[in-house]
GROMACS .gro file of C-alpha atoms in nm:
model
  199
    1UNK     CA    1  -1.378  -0.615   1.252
    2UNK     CA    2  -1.010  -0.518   1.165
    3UNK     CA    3  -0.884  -0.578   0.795
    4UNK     CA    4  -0.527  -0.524   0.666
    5UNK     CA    5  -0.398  -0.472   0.328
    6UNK     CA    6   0.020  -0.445   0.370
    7UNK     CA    7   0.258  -0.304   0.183
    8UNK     CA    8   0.469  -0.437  -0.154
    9UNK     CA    9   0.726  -0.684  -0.116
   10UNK     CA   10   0.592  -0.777   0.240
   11UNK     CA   11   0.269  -0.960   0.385
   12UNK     CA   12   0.091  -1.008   0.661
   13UNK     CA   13   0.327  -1.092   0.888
   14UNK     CA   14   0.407  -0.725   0.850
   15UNK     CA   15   0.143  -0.611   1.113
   16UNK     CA   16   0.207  -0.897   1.376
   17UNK     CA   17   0.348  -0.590   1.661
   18UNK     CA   18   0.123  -0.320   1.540
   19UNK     CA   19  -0.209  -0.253   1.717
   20UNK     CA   20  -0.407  -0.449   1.428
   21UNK     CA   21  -0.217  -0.746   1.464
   22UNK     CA   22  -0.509  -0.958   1.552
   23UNK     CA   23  -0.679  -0.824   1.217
   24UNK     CA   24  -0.801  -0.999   0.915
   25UNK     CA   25  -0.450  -0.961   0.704
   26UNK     CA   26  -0.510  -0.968   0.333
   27UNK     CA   27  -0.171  -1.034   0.163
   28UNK     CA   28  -0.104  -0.901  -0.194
   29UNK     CA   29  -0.108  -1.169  -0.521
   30UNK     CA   30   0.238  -1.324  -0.476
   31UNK     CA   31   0.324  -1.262  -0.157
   32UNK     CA   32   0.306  -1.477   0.235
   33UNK     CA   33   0.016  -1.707   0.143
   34UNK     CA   34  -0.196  -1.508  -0.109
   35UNK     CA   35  -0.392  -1.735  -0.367
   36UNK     CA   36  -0.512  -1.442  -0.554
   37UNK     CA   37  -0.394  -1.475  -0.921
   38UNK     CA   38  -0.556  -1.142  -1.002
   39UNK     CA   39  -0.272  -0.896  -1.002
   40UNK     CA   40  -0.531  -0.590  -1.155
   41UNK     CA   41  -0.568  -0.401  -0.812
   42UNK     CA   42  -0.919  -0.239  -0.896
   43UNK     CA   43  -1.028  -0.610  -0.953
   44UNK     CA   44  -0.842  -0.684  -0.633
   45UNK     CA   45  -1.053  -0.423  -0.438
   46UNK     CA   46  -1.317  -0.565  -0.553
   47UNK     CA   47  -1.259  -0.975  -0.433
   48UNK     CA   48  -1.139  -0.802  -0.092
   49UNK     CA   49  -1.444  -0.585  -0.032
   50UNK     CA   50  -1.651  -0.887  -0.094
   51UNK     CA   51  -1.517  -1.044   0.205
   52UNK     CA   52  -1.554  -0.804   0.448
   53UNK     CA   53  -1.799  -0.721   0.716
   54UNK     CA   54  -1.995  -0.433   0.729
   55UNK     CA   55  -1.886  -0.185   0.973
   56UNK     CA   56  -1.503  -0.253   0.935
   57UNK     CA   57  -1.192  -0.078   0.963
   58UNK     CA   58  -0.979  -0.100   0.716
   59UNK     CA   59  -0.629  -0.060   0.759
   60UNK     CA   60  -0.357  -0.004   0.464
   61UNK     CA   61   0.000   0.071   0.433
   62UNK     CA   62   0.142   0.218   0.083
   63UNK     CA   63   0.015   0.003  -0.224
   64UNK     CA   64  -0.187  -0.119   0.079
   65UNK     CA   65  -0.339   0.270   0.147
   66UNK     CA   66  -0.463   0.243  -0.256
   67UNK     CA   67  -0.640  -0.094  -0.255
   68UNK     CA   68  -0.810   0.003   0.090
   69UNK     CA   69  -0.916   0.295  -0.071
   70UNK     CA   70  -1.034   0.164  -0.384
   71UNK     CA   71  -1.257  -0.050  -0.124
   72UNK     CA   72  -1.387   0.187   0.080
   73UNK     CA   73  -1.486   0.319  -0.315
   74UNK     CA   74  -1.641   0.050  -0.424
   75UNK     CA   75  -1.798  -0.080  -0.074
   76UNK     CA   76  -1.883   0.270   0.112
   77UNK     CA   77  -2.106   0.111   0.366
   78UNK     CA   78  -1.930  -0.141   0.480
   79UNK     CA   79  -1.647   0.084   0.611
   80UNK     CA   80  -1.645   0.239   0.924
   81UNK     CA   81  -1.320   0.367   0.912
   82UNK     CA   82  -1.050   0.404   0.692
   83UNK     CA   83  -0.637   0.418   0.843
   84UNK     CA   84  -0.408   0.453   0.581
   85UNK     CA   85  -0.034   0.478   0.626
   86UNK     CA   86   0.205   0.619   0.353
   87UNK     CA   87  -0.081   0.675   0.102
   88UNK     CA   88   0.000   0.876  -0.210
   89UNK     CA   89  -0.315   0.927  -0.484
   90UNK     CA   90  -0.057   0.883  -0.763
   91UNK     CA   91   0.264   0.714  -0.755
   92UNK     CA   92   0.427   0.755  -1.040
   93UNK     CA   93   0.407   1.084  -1.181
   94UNK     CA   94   0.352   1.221  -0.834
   95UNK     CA   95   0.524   1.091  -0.574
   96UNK     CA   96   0.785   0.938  -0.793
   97UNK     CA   97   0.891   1.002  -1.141
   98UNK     CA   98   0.752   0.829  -1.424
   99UNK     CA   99   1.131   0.771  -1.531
  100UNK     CA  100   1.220   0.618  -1.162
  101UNK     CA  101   0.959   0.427  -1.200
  102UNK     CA  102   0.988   0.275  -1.514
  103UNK     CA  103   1.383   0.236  -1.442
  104UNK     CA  104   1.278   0.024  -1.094
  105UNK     CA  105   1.088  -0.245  -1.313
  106UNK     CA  106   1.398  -0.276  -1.523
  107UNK     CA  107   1.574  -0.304  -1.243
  108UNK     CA  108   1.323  -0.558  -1.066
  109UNK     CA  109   1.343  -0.795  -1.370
  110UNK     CA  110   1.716  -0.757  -1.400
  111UNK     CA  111   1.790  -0.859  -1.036
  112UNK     CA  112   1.502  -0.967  -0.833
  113UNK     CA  113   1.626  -1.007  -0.537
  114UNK     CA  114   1.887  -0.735  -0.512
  115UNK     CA  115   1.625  -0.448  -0.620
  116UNK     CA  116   1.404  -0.599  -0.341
  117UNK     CA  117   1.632  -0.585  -0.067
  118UNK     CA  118   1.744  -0.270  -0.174
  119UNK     CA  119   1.360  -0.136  -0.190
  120UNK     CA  120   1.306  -0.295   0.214
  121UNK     CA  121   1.594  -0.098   0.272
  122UNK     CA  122   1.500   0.222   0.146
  123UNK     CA  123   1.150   0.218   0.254
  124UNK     CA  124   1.350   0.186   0.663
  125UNK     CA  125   1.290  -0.189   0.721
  126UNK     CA  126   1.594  -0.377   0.897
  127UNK     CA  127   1.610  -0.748   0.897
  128UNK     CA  128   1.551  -1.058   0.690
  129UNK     CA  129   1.203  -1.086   0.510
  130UNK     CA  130   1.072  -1.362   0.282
  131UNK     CA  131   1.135  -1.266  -0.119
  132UNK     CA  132   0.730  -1.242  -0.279
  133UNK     CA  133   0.696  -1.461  -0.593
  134UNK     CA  134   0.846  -1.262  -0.887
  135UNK     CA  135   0.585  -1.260  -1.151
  136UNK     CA  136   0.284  -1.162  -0.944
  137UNK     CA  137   0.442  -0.937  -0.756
  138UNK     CA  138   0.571  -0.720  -1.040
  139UNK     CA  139   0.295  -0.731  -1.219
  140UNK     CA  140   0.040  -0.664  -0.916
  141UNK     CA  141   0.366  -0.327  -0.850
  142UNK     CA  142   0.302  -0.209  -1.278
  143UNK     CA  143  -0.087  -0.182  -1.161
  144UNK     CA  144  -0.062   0.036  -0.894
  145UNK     CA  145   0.204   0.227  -1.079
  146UNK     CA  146  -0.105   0.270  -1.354
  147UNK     CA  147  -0.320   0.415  -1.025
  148UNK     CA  148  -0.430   0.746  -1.007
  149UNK     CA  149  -0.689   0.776  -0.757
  150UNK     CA  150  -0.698   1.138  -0.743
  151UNK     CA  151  -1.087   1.169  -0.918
  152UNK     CA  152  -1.192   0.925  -0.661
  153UNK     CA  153  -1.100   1.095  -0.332
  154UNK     CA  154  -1.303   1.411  -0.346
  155UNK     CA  155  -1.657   1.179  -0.312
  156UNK     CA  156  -1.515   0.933  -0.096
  157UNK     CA  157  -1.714   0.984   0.278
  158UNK     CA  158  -1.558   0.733   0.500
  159UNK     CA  159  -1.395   0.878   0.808
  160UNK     CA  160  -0.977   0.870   0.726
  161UNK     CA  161  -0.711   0.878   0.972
  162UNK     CA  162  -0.346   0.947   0.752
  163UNK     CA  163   0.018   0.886   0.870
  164UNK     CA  164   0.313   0.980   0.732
  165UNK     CA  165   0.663   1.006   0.792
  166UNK     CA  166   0.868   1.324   0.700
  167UNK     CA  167   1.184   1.117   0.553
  168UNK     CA  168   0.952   0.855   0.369
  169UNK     CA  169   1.146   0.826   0.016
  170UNK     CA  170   0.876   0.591  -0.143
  171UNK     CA  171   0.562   0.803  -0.188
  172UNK     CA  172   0.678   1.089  -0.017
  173UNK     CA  173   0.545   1.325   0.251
  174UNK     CA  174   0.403   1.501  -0.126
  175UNK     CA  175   0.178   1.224  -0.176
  176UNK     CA  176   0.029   1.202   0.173
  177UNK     CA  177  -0.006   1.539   0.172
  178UNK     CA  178  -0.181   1.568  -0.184
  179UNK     CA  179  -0.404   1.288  -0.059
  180UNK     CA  180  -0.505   1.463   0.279
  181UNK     CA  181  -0.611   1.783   0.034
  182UNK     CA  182  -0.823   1.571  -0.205
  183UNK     CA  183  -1.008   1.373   0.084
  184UNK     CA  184  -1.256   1.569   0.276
  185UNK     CA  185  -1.326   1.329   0.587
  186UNK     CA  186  -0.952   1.276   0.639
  187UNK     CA  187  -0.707   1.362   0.916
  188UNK     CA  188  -0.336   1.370   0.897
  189UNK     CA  189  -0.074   1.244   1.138
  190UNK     CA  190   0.290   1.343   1.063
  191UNK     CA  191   0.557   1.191   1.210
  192UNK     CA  192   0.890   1.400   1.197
  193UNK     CA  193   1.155   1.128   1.214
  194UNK     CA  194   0.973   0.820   1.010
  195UNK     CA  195   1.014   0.702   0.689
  196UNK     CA  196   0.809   0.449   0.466
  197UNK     CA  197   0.814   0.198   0.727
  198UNK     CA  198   0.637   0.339   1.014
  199UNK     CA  199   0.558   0.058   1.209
   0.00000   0.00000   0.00000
C-alpha cells in the first residue's frame, strides 16, 4: 500500500500525475478535505500512522518529508519504504533563517492569499490551486517550523529514497543534503534543474 503526505498550501490533488497517484493521499489540517483539527504535527504522525498498513510506502513531499518521517519514527514496522522529496531535518534555522521565517508568518497573517500565491510561486508551481483554510494551515506551518528532527534520523532504519532539486529555494539543496548525512539507510537523488516542486 501507497500513502501520501503533500506539501503546505497544497493537498492531495497534488500527486494525481505522479507515479503514486493511486495512493492513499493524506491531506494536511486545513487543506483539500482534511478533517483533522490537530495542527501539532508529532500528534499528526501519530493519527496517520494509525491508519496505515503494515508494509507501506510512504511517500512525502516537504512538510510532507517531516510528518512521513516522524511516522516511519513512531511506526518502524509498518514501513517498508520511505520516499521523501524536498526533506530538510530543520527548517528554520537550517534551511531557512529563523528571521525569514518568522517574517513569512507576519506576512501570512497580513495577506493570506498574496503570501500564498507568492509561496506556490516560489516553490516552481504554475497554475491556479485552491487557497487551504487560514487558521489551520498556519498554525499546522508554526509546528513544523518548531521541527527539528535531526536527533531522530541517526536511529531511524527504514529504507529512504531522497530527491532534491538543485534550485529548490524552500528547504534548500542544504537541508536534503544535511538529511541524507544524518540518515543511514537513505539514498539521494539530485536533480540539477528542479526546484521545490519536483513533480
Amino acid at each position: 500500500m501507497v500513502y501520501t503526505v503533500h506539501g503546505w498550501s497544497f493537498d492531495g490533488n497534488i500527486w494525481l500525475n505522479t507515479p503514486f497517484s493511486n495512493g492513499i493521499h493524506f491531506e494536511l489540517p486545513g487543506h483539500g478535505d482534511s478533517d483533522f483539527e490537530i495542527t501539532d504535527i508529532f500528534e499528526l504522525a501519530k493519527i496517520l500512522g494509525e491508519r496505515m498498513h503494515k508494509g507501506s510506502i510512504l511517500v512525502g513531499w516537504s512538510i510532507g518529508a517531516s510528518i512521513a518521517t516522524l511516522i516511519a519514527a513512531f511506526f518502524p514496522g509498518k514501513i517498508e519504504r520511505l520516499i521523501l522529496y524536498s526533506p530538510t531535518p530543520l527548517f528554520c534555522g537550517l534551511s531557512q533563517p529563523q528571521v525569514v521565517c518568522v517574517r513569512f508568518l507576519k506576512r501570512l497573517r497580513r495577506d493570506f492569499e498574496g503570501t500564498v500565491n507568492w509561496f506556490r510561486k516560489e516553490c516552481g508551481f504554475k497554475g491556479d490551486y485552491p487557497l487551504p483554510e487560514r487558521e489551520k494551515a498556519v498554525a499546522v506551518l508554526e509546528s513544523y517550523m518548531k521541527t527539528d528532527l535531526r536527533a531522530i534520523l541517526p536511529d531511524l532504519s527504514v529504507k529512504t529514497e531522497i530527491v532534491v532539486g538543485l534550485k529548490d529555494e524552500i528547504t534548500k539543496p542544504e537541508g536534503a543534503f544535511s538529511f541524507f548525512s544524518l540518515l543511514p539507510s537513505s539514498n539521494l537523488e539530485i536533480h540539477p534543474l528542479k526546484s521545490h516542486f519536483l513533480f
